[in-house]
PDB file of C-alpha atoms in Angstrom:
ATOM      1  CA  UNK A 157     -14.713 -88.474  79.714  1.00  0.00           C
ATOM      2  CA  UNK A 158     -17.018 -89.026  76.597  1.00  0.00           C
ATOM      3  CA  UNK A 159     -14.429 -89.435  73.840  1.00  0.00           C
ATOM      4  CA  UNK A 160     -14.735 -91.377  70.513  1.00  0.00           C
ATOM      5  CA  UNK A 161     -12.477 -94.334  70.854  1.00  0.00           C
ATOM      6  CA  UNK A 162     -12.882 -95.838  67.422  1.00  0.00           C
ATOM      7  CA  UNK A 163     -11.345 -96.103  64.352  1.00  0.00           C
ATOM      8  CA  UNK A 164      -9.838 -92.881  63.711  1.00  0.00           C
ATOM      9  CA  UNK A 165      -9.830 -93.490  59.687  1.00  0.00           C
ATOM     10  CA  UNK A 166     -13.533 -93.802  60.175  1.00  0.00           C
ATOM     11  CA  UNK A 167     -13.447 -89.933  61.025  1.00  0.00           C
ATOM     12  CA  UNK A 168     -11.704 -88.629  57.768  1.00  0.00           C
ATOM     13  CA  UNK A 169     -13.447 -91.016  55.387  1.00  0.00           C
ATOM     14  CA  UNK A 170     -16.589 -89.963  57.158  1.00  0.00           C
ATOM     15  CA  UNK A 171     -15.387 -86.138  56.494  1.00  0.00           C
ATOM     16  CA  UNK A 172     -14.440 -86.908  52.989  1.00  0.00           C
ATOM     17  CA  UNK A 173     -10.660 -85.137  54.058  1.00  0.00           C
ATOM     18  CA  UNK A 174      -7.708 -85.777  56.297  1.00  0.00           C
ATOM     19  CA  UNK A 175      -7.782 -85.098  59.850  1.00  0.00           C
ATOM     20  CA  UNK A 176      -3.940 -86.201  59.859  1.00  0.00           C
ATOM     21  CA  UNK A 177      -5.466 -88.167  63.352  1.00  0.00           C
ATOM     22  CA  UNK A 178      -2.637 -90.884  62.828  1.00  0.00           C
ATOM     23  CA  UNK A 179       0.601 -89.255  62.686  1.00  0.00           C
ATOM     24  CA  UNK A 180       2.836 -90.343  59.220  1.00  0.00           C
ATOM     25  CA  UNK A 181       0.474 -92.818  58.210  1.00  0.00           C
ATOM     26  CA  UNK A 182      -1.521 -90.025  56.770  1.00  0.00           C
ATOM     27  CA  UNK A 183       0.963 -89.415  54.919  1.00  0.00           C
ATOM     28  CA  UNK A 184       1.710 -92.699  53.374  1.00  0.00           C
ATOM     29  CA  UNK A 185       0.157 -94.650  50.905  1.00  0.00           C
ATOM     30  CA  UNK A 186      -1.355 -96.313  53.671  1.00  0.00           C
ATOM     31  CA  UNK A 187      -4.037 -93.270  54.125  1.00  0.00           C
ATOM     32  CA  UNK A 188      -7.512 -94.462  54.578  1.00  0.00           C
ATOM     33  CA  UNK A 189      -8.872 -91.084  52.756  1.00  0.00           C
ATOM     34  CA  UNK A 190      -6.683 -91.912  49.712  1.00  0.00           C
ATOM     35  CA  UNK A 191      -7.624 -95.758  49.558  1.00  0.00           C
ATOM     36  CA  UNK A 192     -11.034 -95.414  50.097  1.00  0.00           C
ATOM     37  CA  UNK A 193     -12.206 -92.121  49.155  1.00  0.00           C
ATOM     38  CA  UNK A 194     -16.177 -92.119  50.204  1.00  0.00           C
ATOM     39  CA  UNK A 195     -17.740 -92.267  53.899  1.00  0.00           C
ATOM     40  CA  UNK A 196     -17.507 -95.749  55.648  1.00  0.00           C
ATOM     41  CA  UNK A 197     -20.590 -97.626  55.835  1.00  0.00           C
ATOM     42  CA  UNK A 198     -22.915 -99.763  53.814  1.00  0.00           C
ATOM     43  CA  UNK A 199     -24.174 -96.662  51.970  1.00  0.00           C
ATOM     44  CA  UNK A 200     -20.995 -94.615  52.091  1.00  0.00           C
ATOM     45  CA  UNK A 201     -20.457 -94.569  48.694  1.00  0.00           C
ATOM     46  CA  UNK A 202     -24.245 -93.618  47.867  1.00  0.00           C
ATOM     47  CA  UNK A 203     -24.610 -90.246  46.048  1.00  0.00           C
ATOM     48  CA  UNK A 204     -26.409 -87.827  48.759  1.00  0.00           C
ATOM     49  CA  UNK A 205     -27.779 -84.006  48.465  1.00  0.00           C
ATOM     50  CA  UNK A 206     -25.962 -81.954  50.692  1.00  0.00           C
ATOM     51  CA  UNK A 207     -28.533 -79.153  52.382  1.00  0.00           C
ATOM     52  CA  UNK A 208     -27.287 -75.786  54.059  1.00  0.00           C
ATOM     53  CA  UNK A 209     -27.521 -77.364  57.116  1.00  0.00           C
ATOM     54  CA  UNK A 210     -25.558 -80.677  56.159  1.00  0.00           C
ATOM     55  CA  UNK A 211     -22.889 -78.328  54.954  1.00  0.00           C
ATOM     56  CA  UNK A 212     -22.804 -76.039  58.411  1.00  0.00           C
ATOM     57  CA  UNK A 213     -22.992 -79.599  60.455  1.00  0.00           C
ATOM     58  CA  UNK A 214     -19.840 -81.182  58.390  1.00  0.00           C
ATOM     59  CA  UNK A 215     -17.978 -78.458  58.935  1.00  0.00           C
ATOM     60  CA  UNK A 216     -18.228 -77.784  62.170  1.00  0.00           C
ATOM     61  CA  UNK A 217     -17.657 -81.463  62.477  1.00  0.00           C
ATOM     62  CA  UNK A 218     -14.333 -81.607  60.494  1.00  0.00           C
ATOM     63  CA  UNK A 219     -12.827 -78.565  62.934  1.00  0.00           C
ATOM     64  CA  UNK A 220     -13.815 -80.070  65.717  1.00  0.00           C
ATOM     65  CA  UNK A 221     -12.326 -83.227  65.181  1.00  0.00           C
ATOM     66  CA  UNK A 222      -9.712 -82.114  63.566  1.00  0.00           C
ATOM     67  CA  UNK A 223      -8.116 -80.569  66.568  1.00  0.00           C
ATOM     68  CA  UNK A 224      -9.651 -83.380  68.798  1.00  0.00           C
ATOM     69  CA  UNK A 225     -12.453 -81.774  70.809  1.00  0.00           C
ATOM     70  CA  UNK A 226     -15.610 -82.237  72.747  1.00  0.00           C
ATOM     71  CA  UNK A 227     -18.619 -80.643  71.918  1.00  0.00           C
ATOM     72  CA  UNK A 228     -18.954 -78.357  74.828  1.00  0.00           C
ATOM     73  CA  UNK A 229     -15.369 -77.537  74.491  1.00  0.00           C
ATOM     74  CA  UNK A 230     -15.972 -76.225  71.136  1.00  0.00           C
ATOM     75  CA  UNK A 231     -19.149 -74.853  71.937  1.00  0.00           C
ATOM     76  CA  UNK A 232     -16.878 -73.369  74.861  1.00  0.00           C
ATOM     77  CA  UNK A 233     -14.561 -72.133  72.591  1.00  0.00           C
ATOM     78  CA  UNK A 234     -17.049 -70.646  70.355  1.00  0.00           C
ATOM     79  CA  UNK A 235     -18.818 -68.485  73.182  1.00  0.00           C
ATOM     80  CA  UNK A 236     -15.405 -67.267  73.924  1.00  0.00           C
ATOM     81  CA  UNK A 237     -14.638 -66.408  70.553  1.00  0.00           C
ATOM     82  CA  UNK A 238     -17.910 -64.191  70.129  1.00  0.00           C
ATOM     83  CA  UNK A 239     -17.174 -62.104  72.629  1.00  0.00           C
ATOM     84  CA  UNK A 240     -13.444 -61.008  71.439  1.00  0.00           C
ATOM     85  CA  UNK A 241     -13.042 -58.786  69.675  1.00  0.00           C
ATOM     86  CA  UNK A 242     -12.592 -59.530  65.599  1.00  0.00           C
ATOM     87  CA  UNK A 243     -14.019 -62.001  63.190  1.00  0.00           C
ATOM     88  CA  UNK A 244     -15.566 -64.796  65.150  1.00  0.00           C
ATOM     89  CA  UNK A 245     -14.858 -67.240  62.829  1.00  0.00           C
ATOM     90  CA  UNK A 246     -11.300 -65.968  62.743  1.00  0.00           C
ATOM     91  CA  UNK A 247     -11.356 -66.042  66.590  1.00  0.00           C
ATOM     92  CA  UNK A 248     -12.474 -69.518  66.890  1.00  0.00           C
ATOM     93  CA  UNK A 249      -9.526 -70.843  64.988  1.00  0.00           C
ATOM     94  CA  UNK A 250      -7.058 -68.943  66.686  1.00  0.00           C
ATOM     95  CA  UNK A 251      -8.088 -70.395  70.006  1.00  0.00           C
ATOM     96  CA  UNK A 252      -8.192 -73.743  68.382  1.00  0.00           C
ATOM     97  CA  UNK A 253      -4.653 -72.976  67.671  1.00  0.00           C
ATOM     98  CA  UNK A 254      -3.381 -71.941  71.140  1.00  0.00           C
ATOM     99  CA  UNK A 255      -4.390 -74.876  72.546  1.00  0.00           C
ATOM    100  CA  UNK A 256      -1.207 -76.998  74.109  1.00  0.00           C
ATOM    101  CA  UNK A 257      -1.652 -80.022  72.686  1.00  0.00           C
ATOM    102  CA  UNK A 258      -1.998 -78.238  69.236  1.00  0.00           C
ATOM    103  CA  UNK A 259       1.292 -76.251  69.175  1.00  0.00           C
ATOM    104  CA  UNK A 260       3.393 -79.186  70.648  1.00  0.00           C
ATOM    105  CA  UNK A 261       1.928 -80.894  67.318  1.00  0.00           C
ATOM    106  CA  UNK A 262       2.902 -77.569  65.190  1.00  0.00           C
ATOM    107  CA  UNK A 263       5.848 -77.498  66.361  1.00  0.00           C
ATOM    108  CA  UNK A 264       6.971 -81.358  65.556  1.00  0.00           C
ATOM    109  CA  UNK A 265       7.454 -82.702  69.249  1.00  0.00           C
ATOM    110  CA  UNK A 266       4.476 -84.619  68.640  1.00  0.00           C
ATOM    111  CA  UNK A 267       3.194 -86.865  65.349  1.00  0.00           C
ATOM    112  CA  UNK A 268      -0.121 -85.948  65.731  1.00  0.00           C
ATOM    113  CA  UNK A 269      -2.743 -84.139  68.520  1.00  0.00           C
ATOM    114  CA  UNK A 270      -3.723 -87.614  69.848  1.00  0.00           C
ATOM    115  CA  UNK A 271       0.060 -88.378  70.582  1.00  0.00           C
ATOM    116  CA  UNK A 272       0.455 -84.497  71.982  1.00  0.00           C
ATOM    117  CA  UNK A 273      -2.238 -84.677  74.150  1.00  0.00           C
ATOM    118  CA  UNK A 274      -0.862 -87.992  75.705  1.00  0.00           C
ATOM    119  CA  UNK A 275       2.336 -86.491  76.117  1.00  0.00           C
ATOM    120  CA  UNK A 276       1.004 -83.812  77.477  1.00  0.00           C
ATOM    121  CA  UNK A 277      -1.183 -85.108  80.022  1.00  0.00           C
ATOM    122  CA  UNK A 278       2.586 -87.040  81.222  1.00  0.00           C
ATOM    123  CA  UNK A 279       3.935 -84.225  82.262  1.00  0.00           C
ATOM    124  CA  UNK A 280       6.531 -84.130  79.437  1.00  0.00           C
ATOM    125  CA  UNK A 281       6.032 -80.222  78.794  1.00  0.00           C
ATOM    126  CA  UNK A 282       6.586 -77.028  80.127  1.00  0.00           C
ATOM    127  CA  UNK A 283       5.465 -73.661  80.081  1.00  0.00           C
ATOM    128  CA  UNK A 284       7.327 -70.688  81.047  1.00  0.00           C
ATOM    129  CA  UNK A 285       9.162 -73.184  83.224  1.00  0.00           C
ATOM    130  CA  UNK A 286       6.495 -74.756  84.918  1.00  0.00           C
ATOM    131  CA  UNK A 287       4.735 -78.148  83.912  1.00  0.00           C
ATOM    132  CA  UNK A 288       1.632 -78.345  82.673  1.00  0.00           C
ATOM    133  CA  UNK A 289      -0.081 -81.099  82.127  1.00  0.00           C
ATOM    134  CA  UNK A 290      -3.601 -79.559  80.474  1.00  0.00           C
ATOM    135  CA  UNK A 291      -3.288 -80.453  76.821  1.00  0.00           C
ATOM    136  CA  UNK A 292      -6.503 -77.916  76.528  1.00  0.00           C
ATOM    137  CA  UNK A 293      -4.039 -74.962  78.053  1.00  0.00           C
ATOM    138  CA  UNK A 294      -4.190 -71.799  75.926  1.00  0.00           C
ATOM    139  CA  UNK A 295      -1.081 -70.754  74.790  1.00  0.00           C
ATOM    140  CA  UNK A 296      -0.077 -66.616  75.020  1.00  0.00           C
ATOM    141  CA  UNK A 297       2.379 -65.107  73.036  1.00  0.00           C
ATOM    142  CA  UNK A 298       5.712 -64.761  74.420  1.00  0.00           C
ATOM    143  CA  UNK A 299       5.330 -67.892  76.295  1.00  0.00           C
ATOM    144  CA  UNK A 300       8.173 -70.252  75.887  1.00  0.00           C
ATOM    145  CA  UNK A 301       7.216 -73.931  75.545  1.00  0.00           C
ATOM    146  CA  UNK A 302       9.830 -76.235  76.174  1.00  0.00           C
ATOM    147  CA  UNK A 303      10.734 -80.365  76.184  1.00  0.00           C
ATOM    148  CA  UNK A 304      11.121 -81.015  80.212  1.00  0.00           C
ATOM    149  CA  UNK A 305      14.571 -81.277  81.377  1.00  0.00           C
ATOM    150  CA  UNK A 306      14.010 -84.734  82.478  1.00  0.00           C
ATOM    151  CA  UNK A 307      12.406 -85.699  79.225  1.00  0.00           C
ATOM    152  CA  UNK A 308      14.770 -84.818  77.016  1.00  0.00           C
ATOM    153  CA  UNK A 309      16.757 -87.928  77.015  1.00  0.00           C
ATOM    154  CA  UNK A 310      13.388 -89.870  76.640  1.00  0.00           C
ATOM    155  CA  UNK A 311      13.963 -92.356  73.723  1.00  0.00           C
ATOM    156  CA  UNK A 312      10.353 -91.983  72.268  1.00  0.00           C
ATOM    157  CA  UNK A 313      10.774 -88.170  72.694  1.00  0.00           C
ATOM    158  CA  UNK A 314      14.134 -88.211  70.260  1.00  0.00           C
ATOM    159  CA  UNK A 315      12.621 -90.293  68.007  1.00  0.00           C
ATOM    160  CA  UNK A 316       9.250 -88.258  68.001  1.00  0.00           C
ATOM    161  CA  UNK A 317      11.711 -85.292  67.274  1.00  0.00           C
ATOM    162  CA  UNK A 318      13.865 -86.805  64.514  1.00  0.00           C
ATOM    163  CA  UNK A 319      11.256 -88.126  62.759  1.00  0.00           C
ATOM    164  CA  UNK A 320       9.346 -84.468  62.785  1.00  0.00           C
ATOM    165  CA  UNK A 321      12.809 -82.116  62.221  1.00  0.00           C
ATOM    166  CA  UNK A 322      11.437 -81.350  58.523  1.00  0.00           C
ATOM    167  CA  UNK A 323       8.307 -80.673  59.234  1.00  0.00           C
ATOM    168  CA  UNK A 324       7.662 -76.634  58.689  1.00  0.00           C
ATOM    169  CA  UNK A 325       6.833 -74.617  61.887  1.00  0.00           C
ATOM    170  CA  UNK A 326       4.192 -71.946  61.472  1.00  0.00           C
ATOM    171  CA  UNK A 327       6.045 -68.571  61.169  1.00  0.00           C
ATOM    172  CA  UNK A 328       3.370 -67.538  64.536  1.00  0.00           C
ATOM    173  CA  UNK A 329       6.005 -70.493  66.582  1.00  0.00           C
ATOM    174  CA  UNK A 330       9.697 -70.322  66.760  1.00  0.00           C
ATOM    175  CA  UNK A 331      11.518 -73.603  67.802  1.00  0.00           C
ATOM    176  CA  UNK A 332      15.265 -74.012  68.696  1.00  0.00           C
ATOM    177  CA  UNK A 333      15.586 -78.080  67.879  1.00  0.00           C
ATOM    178  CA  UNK A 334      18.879 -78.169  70.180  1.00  0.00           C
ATOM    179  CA  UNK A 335      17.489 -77.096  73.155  1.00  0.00           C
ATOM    180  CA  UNK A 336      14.061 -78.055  72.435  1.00  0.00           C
ATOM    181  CA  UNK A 337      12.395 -74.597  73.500  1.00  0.00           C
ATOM    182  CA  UNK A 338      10.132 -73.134  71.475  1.00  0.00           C
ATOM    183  CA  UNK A 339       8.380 -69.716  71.725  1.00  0.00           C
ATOM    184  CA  UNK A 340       4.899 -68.299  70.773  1.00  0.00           C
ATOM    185  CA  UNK A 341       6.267 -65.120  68.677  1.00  0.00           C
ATOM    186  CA  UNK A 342       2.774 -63.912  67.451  1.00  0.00           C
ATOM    187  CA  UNK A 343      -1.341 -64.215  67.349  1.00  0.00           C
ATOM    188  CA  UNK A 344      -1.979 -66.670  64.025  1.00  0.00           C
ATOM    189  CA  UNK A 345      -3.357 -65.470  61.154  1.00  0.00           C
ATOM    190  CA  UNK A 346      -6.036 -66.452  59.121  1.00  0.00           C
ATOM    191  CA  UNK A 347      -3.436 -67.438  56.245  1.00  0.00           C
ATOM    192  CA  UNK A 348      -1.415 -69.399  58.982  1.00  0.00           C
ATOM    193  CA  UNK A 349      -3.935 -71.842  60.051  1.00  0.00           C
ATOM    194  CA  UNK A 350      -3.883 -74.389  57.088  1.00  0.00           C
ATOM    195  CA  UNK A 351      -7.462 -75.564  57.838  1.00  0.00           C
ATOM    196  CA  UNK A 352      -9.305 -76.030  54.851  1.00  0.00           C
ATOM    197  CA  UNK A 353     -12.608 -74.766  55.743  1.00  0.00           C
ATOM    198  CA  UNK A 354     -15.479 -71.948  55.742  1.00  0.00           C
ATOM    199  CA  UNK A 355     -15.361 -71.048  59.358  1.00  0.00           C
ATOM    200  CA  UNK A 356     -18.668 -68.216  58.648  1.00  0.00           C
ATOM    201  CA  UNK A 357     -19.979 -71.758  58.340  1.00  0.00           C
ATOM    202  CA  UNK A 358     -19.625 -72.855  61.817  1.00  0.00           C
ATOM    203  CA  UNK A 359     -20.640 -69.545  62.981  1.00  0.00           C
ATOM    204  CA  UNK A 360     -24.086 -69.572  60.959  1.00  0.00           C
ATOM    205  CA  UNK A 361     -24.782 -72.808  62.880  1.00  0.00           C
ATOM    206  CA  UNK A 362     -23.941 -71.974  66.015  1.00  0.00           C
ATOM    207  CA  UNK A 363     -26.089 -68.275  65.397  1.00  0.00           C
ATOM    208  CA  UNK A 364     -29.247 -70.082  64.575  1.00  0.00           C
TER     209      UNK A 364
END
């Protein structure tokens, strides 16, 4: 599979925000975005005019990377999301969101998406009982997601989970931390998703 096995600092500086693609370091001093605040590269730090365009592109680059997507998966996810029914924008996001990999992160059994989807694709998970290994699985509400049995004793799972236990869970997840089950309660909102972007952006690109 095509996927961008680079720096992933690169990404965020290139973004000009953080993509939180590297777990706690983002949130250390150690931050690429906060130590070098302009795009990488020998003109990164050049003063450039943004156009409409430029502004659609970034953004729809930022989301997508953010939650650590192919093109045609987004693109996928895009042509599902015009034909619910709602805001597409809105829409988008929300599938974004339902994605496996992505609530295993929400929910703090993961340190970031890279690390969920890994875990994911190892079989560590399950769904309503049942494995899955899909990290691109879409997530329905009342579905219980849950640590496997087996993989509960996992050292790198406890310390994944220790290291996470403050982290806040979305009020759209509910997570018991003893048991390690967690269930989707509701559909997230808008004001849930704490993506700091103009989504009608994405969908003005993609509508062109």
């Amino acid at each position: 599979m095509a996927r961008y096995t680079g720096p992933v600092c690169r990404l965020c500086r290139r973004e000009g925000q953080k993509l939180f693609l590297k777990g706690e370091r983002c949130y250390s001093k150690k931050c690429a975005v906060d130590r070098r605040a302009y795009a990488p590269g020998q003109h990164g730090q050049g003063r450039k005019k943004v156009s409409e365009y430029g502004r659609q592109l970034r953004t729809k680059q930022y989301a997508r990377r953010y939650y650590g997507v192919l093109e045609g998966q987004f693109r996928h996810y895009f042509d599902m999301a015009e034909k619910m029914p709602g805001v597409t924008g809105e829409n988008l996001l929300r599938l974004l969101e339902s994605r496996l990999d992505n609530v295993i992160y929400r929910l703090g059994l993961a340190s970031s998406r890279a690390e969920a989807r890994q875990l994911v694709l190892h079989g560590h998970y399950t769904v309503n009982g049942r494995k899955v290994n899909i990290p691109s699985f879409l997530t329905k509400v009342g579905q219980v997601i849950a640590v496997k049995e087996g993989s509960r004793q996992n050292e790198k799972i406890k310390a994944i989970v220790e290291a996470n236990s403050s982290r806040p869970i979305p009020k759209w997840l509910e997570l018991n931390r003893e048991t390690l089950e967690a269930k989707v309660v509701a559909v997230p909102n808008r004001e849930d998703i704490d993506l700091p972007i103009e989504e009608t952006l994405i969908v003005e690109l993609y509508s062109k």
